[in-house]
Tab-separated table of C-alpha atoms in Angstrom:
chain	number	residue	atom	x	y	z
A	1	UNK	CA	152.630	98.900	109.797
A	2	UNK	CA	153.895	96.311	107.419
A	3	UNK	CA	155.783	94.558	110.217
A	4	UNK	CA	152.625	94.332	112.342
A	5	UNK	CA	150.672	92.835	109.428
A	6	UNK	CA	153.283	90.234	108.784
A	7	UNK	CA	153.392	89.335	112.453
A	8	UNK	CA	149.608	88.931	112.536
A	9	UNK	CA	149.613	86.689	109.481
A	10	UNK	CA	152.368	84.578	111.017
A	11	UNK	CA	150.366	84.186	114.226
A	12	UNK	CA	147.264	83.140	112.309
A	13	UNK	CA	149.212	80.610	110.265
A	14	UNK	CA	150.811	79.221	113.420
A	15	UNK	CA	147.400	78.927	115.026
A	16	UNK	CA	146.073	76.927	112.028
A	17	UNK	CA	149.100	74.660	112.130
A	18	UNK	CA	148.669	74.069	115.832
A	19	UNK	CA	144.970	73.478	115.344
A	20	UNK	CA	145.456	70.832	112.639
A	21	UNK	CA	148.260	69.159	114.578
A	22	UNK	CA	146.291	69.010	117.810
A	23	UNK	CA	142.758	68.202	116.600
A	24	UNK	CA	142.432	64.866	114.786
A	25	UNK	CA	139.239	63.519	113.210
A	26	UNK	CA	139.280	59.739	112.704
A	27	UNK	CA	136.765	58.455	110.067
A	28	UNK	CA	134.565	55.412	110.628
A	29	UNK	CA	136.324	52.105	109.853
A	30	UNK	CA	139.749	53.554	110.640
A	31	UNK	CA	141.959	53.757	113.711
A	32	UNK	CA	145.046	55.953	114.227
A	33	UNK	CA	147.978	55.114	116.458
A	34	UNK	CA	149.478	57.929	118.568
A	35	UNK	CA	153.242	58.193	119.099
A	36	UNK	CA	154.959	60.348	121.714
A	37	UNK	CA	158.524	61.080	120.740
A	38	UNK	CA	158.319	58.037	118.402
A	39	UNK	CA	156.868	55.639	120.982
A	40	UNK	CA	153.378	54.162	120.692
A	41	UNK	CA	151.125	55.406	123.449
A	42	UNK	CA	147.495	54.901	122.458
A	43	UNK	CA	145.031	54.314	119.598
A	44	UNK	CA	142.497	56.879	118.427
A	45	UNK	CA	139.008	55.510	117.776
A	46	UNK	CA	136.655	56.974	115.110
A	47	UNK	CA	135.637	60.542	116.021
A	48	UNK	CA	137.460	63.714	117.130
A	49	UNK	CA	140.503	63.565	119.385
A	50	UNK	CA	143.099	66.039	120.733
A	51	UNK	CA	146.822	65.538	120.765
A	52	UNK	CA	149.518	67.249	122.773
A	53	UNK	CA	151.163	69.759	120.438
A	54	UNK	CA	154.817	69.263	119.636
A	55	UNK	CA	154.804	66.041	121.739
A	56	UNK	CA	152.322	63.585	120.163
A	57	UNK	CA	151.680	62.780	116.553
A	58	UNK	CA	149.714	60.230	114.487
A	59	UNK	CA	151.851	57.165	113.786
A	60	UNK	CA	149.898	54.710	111.545
A	61	UNK	CA	146.500	55.000	109.961
A	62	UNK	CA	145.027	51.467	110.049
A	63	UNK	CA	142.065	50.187	108.005
A	64	UNK	CA	139.801	48.235	110.369
A	65	UNK	CA	137.373	47.050	107.671
A	66	UNK	CA	137.496	43.581	106.093
A	67	UNK	CA	139.925	43.446	103.209
A	68	UNK	CA	140.390	41.085	100.281
A	69	UNK	CA	143.892	40.037	99.275
A	70	UNK	CA	144.647	38.287	95.990
A	71	UNK	CA	147.127	35.398	96.230
A	72	UNK	CA	149.074	35.190	92.949
A	73	UNK	CA	148.927	32.053	90.836
A	74	UNK	CA	151.748	29.581	91.366
A	75	UNK	CA	152.712	26.100	90.193
A	76	UNK	CA	152.519	23.366	92.820
A	77	UNK	CA	153.638	19.737	92.576
A	78	UNK	CA	151.140	17.328	94.098
A	79	UNK	CA	151.900	14.145	96.005
A	80	UNK	CA	151.632	12.047	92.831
A	81	UNK	CA	154.042	14.372	90.945
A	82	UNK	CA	151.423	16.263	88.942
A	83	UNK	CA	151.956	19.946	88.268
A	84	UNK	CA	148.950	22.185	88.919
A	85	UNK	CA	148.507	25.949	88.885
A	86	UNK	CA	146.754	27.326	91.971
A	87	UNK	CA	145.648	30.768	93.092
A	88	UNK	CA	143.417	31.968	95.885
A	89	UNK	CA	141.816	34.936	97.636
A	90	UNK	CA	142.002	35.775	101.358
A	91	UNK	CA	139.551	37.803	103.467
A	92	UNK	CA	141.235	39.467	106.455
A	93	UNK	CA	140.292	42.027	109.096
A	94	UNK	CA	142.545	43.980	111.468
A	95	UNK	CA	141.338	43.438	115.023
A	96	UNK	CA	144.163	45.213	116.913
A	97	UNK	CA	145.597	48.293	115.229
A	98	UNK	CA	148.751	48.571	117.343
A	99	UNK	CA	149.792	44.945	116.719
A	100	UNK	CA	149.123	45.184	112.995
A	101	UNK	CA	151.057	48.461	112.827
A	102	UNK	CA	154.151	47.613	114.869
A	103	UNK	CA	154.557	43.811	114.796
A	104	UNK	CA	154.831	43.277	111.044
A	105	UNK	CA	156.111	45.318	108.165
A	106	UNK	CA	153.853	45.549	105.108
A	107	UNK	CA	150.950	43.482	106.433
A	108	UNK	CA	149.266	42.654	103.027
A	109	UNK	CA	152.532	41.413	101.534
A	110	UNK	CA	153.283	39.295	104.608
A	111	UNK	CA	149.861	37.632	104.573
A	112	UNK	CA	150.102	37.001	100.808
A	113	UNK	CA	153.458	35.272	101.147
A	114	UNK	CA	152.196	33.273	104.098
A	115	UNK	CA	149.225	32.059	102.051
A	116	UNK	CA	151.439	31.084	99.100
A	117	UNK	CA	153.817	29.000	101.202
A	118	UNK	CA	151.044	27.212	103.091
A	119	UNK	CA	149.161	26.629	99.849
A	120	UNK	CA	152.190	24.815	98.432
A	121	UNK	CA	152.446	22.775	101.631
A	122	UNK	CA	148.802	21.717	101.716
A	123	UNK	CA	148.431	20.974	97.992
A	124	UNK	CA	151.779	19.185	97.885
A	125	UNK	CA	150.621	16.735	100.558
A	126	UNK	CA	147.580	15.655	98.487
A	127	UNK	CA	147.158	13.686	95.283
A	128	UNK	CA	145.752	15.296	92.168
A	129	UNK	CA	142.275	13.774	92.494
A	130	UNK	CA	142.049	14.985	96.074
A	131	UNK	CA	143.154	18.472	95.050
A	132	UNK	CA	140.535	18.644	92.292
A	133	UNK	CA	137.625	17.275	94.291
A	134	UNK	CA	138.371	18.391	97.866
A	135	UNK	CA	138.602	22.162	97.655
A	136	UNK	CA	136.649	22.581	100.865
A	137	UNK	CA	139.226	20.503	102.717
A	138	UNK	CA	142.047	22.642	101.309
A	139	UNK	CA	140.240	25.848	102.272
A	140	UNK	CA	139.616	24.703	105.829
A	141	UNK	CA	143.214	23.565	106.335
A	142	UNK	CA	144.606	26.817	104.973
A	143	UNK	CA	142.250	28.863	107.126
A	144	UNK	CA	143.310	27.049	110.288
A	145	UNK	CA	147.023	27.436	109.618
A	146	UNK	CA	147.016	31.060	108.428
A	147	UNK	CA	144.629	32.284	111.094
A	148	UNK	CA	146.902	30.871	113.799
A	149	UNK	CA	149.956	32.446	112.134
A	150	UNK	CA	148.424	35.926	111.846
A	151	UNK	CA	146.932	36.053	115.334
A	152	UNK	CA	150.069	37.750	116.845
A	153	UNK	CA	149.735	40.454	114.182
A	154	UNK	CA	146.266	41.395	115.423
A	155	UNK	CA	144.659	40.140	112.214
A	156	UNK	CA	141.690	37.793	111.842
A	157	UNK	CA	141.558	35.633	108.694
A	158	UNK	CA	137.852	35.165	108.009
A	159	UNK	CA	137.929	33.081	104.856
A	160	UNK	CA	140.241	31.556	102.252
A	161	UNK	CA	138.982	30.356	98.879
A	162	UNK	CA	140.792	28.490	96.105
A	163	UNK	CA	139.984	30.612	93.080
A	164	UNK	CA	141.355	28.441	90.298
A	165	UNK	CA	142.951	25.029	89.852
A	166	UNK	CA	144.485	24.292	86.452
A	167	UNK	CA	145.904	20.798	85.885
A	168	UNK	CA	148.252	20.048	82.956
A	169	UNK	CA	146.821	19.763	79.447
A	170	UNK	CA	147.404	16.007	79.142
A	171	UNK	CA	145.638	15.378	82.451
A	172	UNK	CA	142.770	17.596	81.331
A	173	UNK	CA	142.416	15.565	78.133
A	174	UNK	CA	142.525	12.321	80.094
A	175	UNK	CA	139.807	13.635	82.421
A	176	UNK	CA	137.683	14.607	79.429
A	177	UNK	CA	138.023	11.112	77.955
A	178	UNK	CA	137.216	9.594	81.314
A	179	UNK	CA	134.101	11.739	81.631
A	180	UNK	CA	133.025	10.772	78.105
A	181	UNK	CA	133.537	7.072	78.852
A	182	UNK	CA	131.579	7.416	82.080
A	183	UNK	CA	128.673	9.083	80.303
A	184	UNK	CA	128.688	6.417	77.567
A	185	UNK	CA	128.672	3.792	80.299
A	186	UNK	CA	125.646	5.429	81.900
A	187	UNK	CA	123.906	5.554	78.517
A	188	UNK	CA	124.545	1.839	77.904
A	189	UNK	CA	123.327	0.978	81.395
A	190	UNK	CA	120.201	3.079	80.868
A	191	UNK	CA	119.482	1.412	77.518
A	192	UNK	CA	120.025	-2.034	79.020
A	193	UNK	CA	117.701	-1.164	81.883
A	194	UNK	CA	115.077	0.002	79.394
A	195	UNK	CA	115.390	-3.208	77.369
A	196	UNK	CA	115.140	-5.205	80.581
A	197	UNK	CA	111.952	-3.431	81.595
A	198	UNK	CA	110.529	-3.900	78.093
A	199	UNK	CA	111.353	-7.634	78.150
A	200	UNK	CA	109.740	-7.948	81.575
A	201	UNK	CA	106.638	-6.145	80.309
A	202	UNK	CA	106.458	-8.390	77.220
A	203	UNK	CA	106.906	-11.524	79.337
A	204	UNK	CA	104.228	-10.318	81.738
A	205	UNK	CA	101.899	-9.689	78.803
A	206	UNK	CA	102.609	-13.139	77.351
A	207	UNK	CA	101.999	-14.656	80.775
A	208	UNK	CA	98.648	-12.894	81.137
A	209	UNK	CA	97.718	-13.900	77.586
A	210	UNK	CA	98.608	-17.540	78.270
A	211	UNK	CA	96.604	-17.472	81.492
A	212	UNK	CA	93.577	-15.999	79.741
A	213	UNK	CA	93.866	-18.502	76.890
A	214	UNK	CA	94.143	-21.375	79.376
A	215	UNK	CA	91.104	-20.079	81.239
A	216	UNK	CA	89.267	-19.822	77.924
A	217	UNK	CA	90.196	-23.400	77.003
A	218	UNK	CA	89.177	-24.531	80.466
A	219	UNK	CA	85.804	-22.817	80.137
A	220	UNK	CA	85.334	-24.226	76.629
A	221	UNK	CA	86.248	-27.715	77.805
A	222	UNK	CA	83.819	-27.351	80.697
A	223	UNK	CA	81.084	-26.251	78.304
A	224	UNK	CA	81.900	-29.113	75.912
A	225	UNK	CA	81.848	-31.610	78.759
A	226	UNK	CA	78.522	-30.205	79.957
A	227	UNK	CA	77.116	-30.437	76.429
A	228	UNK	CA	78.347	-34.019	76.059
A	229	UNK	CA	76.877	-34.833	79.449
A	230	UNK	CA	73.513	-33.451	78.444
A	231	UNK	CA	73.734	-35.241	75.107
A	232	UNK	CA	74.577	-38.468	76.914
A	233	UNK	CA	71.629	-37.917	79.272
A	234	UNK	CA	69.339	-37.353	76.316
A	235	UNK	CA	70.678	-40.424	74.527
A	236	UNK	CA	70.303	-42.437	77.748
A	237	UNK	CA	66.683	-41.312	78.054
A	238	UNK	CA	66.056	-42.188	74.402
A	239	UNK	CA	67.715	-45.580	74.841
A	240	UNK	CA	65.619	-46.201	77.967
A	241	UNK	CA	62.442	-45.403	76.067
A	242	UNK	CA	63.482	-47.654	73.189
A	243	UNK	CA	64.391	-50.409	75.631
A	244	UNK	CA	60.957	-50.160	77.224
A	245	UNK	CA	59.412	-50.398	73.783
A	246	UNK	CA	61.498	-53.456	72.944
A	247	UNK	CA	60.510	-54.998	76.254
A	248	UNK	CA	56.876	-54.494	75.276
A	249	UNK	CA	57.610	-56.300	71.984
A	250	UNK	CA	57.392	-53.263	69.690
A	251	UNK	CA	59.346	-54.079	66.538
A	252	UNK	CA	59.669	-50.391	65.622
A	253	UNK	CA	62.266	-49.970	68.363
A	254	UNK	CA	64.471	-52.527	66.677
A	255	UNK	CA	63.934	-50.764	63.379
A	256	UNK	CA	65.005	-47.493	65.063
A	257	UNK	CA	68.422	-48.813	65.995
A	258	UNK	CA	68.894	-50.471	62.637
A	259	UNK	CA	67.875	-47.316	60.745
A	260	UNK	CA	70.137	-45.163	62.899
A	261	UNK	CA	73.210	-47.283	62.185
A	262	UNK	CA	72.205	-47.485	58.544
A	263	UNK	CA	71.993	-43.718	58.160
A	264	UNK	CA	75.276	-43.177	60.037
A	265	UNK	CA	77.096	-45.675	57.831
A	266	UNK	CA	75.704	-44.122	54.689
A	267	UNK	CA	76.677	-40.597	55.844
A	268	UNK	CA	80.198	-41.749	56.684
A	269	UNK	CA	80.476	-43.340	53.243
A	270	UNK	CA	79.402	-40.061	51.630
A	271	UNK	CA	81.922	-38.001	53.670
A	272	UNK	CA	84.869	-40.256	52.843
A	273	UNK	CA	87.304	-38.105	50.763
A	274	UNK	CA	88.696	-41.191	48.943
A	275	UNK	CA	85.275	-42.296	47.770
A	276	UNK	CA	84.695	-41.089	44.216
A	277	UNK	CA	81.359	-42.793	43.627
A	278	UNK	CA	78.445	-43.126	46.037
A	279	UNK	CA	76.184	-46.154	45.349
A	280	UNK	CA	72.646	-45.579	46.439
A	281	UNK	CA	71.209	-48.877	47.731
A	282	UNK	CA	68.145	-50.317	46.055
A	283	UNK	CA	66.343	-50.753	49.353
A	284	UNK	CA	65.619	-47.029	49.734
A	285	UNK	CA	61.936	-47.806	49.915
A	286	UNK	CA	62.634	-50.096	52.872
A	287	UNK	CA	64.603	-47.284	54.509
A	288	UNK	CA	61.664	-44.948	54.056
A	289	UNK	CA	59.429	-47.524	55.631
A	290	UNK	CA	61.770	-47.898	58.534
A	291	UNK	CA	61.814	-44.124	59.070
A	292	UNK	CA	58.027	-44.105	58.913
A	293	UNK	CA	57.933	-46.825	61.542
A	294	UNK	CA	60.347	-44.745	63.621
A	295	UNK	CA	57.961	-41.792	63.388
A	296	UNK	CA	55.076	-43.978	64.527
A	297	UNK	CA	57.236	-45.137	67.447
A	298	UNK	CA	58.023	-41.565	68.516
A	299	UNK	CA	54.353	-40.547	68.210
A	300	UNK	CA	53.251	-43.561	70.190
A	301	UNK	CA	55.775	-42.749	72.902
A	302	UNK	CA	54.477	-39.184	73.138
A	303	UNK	CA	50.844	-40.324	73.350
A	304	UNK	CA	51.711	-42.807	76.052
A	305	UNK	CA	53.600	-40.181	78.016
A	306	UNK	CA	50.700	-37.692	77.777
A	307	UNK	CA	47.936	-40.200	78.577
A	308	UNK	CA	49.846	-42.227	81.152
A	309	UNK	CA	47.664	-42.684	84.277
A	310	UNK	CA	48.811	-43.310	87.749
A	311	UNK	CA	51.407	-46.050	87.875
A	312	UNK	CA	49.861	-49.585	87.767
A	313	UNK	CA	51.452	-52.977	87.520
A	314	UNK	CA	52.524	-53.592	83.930
A	315	UNK	CA	50.499	-56.091	81.849
A	316	UNK	CA	52.196	-59.093	80.295
A	317	UNK	CA	53.622	-58.291	76.867
A	318	UNK	CA	51.615	-59.380	73.809
A	319	UNK	CA	53.606	-60.789	70.912
A	320	UNK	CA	53.308	-58.843	67.756
A	321	UNK	CA	54.019	-60.087	64.309
A	322	UNK	CA	56.758	-58.164	62.581
A	323	UNK	CA	55.601	-56.064	59.684
A	324	UNK	CA	57.734	-56.591	56.652
A	325	UNK	CA	58.956	-53.507	54.869
A	326	UNK	CA	57.100	-52.249	51.868
A	327	UNK	CA	58.065	-53.666	48.547
A	328	UNK	CA	58.937	-57.093	49.933
A	329	UNK	CA	62.568	-56.067	50.686
A	330	UNK	CA	64.588	-57.217	53.605
A	331	UNK	CA	65.444	-55.135	56.684
A	332	UNK	CA	68.011	-52.479	55.818
A	333	UNK	CA	71.498	-53.266	56.790
A	334	UNK	CA	71.011	-57.062	56.597
């Protein structure tokens, strides 16, 4: 009885072993290679598959998802003999499981070393400024080279990125000073531009002010000229009236001119700043008489203008005896 039980247990255990060795479940994102007596025969896709017992077995379990590999930091000498520290990251994906499993040993390590060597080659062929400011160019060149090198391994390199670039300390300090000088230069240029704009604005304002002042002087001169013209017209009319009166033999017209010059001379004498004493002439009574005669002349001219009939031929002038000024004095100004 004990022997039968042991035999049954052995059969059950053998059945489980056969079952697990024959039935294979491949998860999503993975592929298994199948070997028959150590030789690759086929690749198992995700799902359930059956193997020939005691003949076939799973060789390599390959990850078909995209993977990220870290390229270690290394020191690289640039074309202009500057030492920089560079590291990167690589995004790869296995496209053919059999090639990745049997054409290269330790695929991640091989790709990492390939990236490091090509990184030294690419960076070493560029100057420091190009390395610092042309990362995209470095990435594209590395991607082209490494993707072509890994194609026989059944691997697709999707992307390569330079993670860090560290120049020497002295170059970093020089770059910092250069950046500071550049920013100070921009500040000076900005200030100069502001001063230029301010000077232009002030000059424009002065120009507008000068134009307005010139226009004001022009308008004032025009007004002054118009006033002088009207004054001259009025004086011409007055002179014409006085001339007509003189032609008619009216002595008051002569007294008008004499009194006008007399008054102007006396006013100029009074306004003279060097004159300390003003002497009033004794013939003031004669001046009053002259002004009275002037008033009679103006009144007579107004009456004649108001009562002037239709124009008739002028009558011959009648001589009039001059009326001496009151007080027996002579004519002012003589």
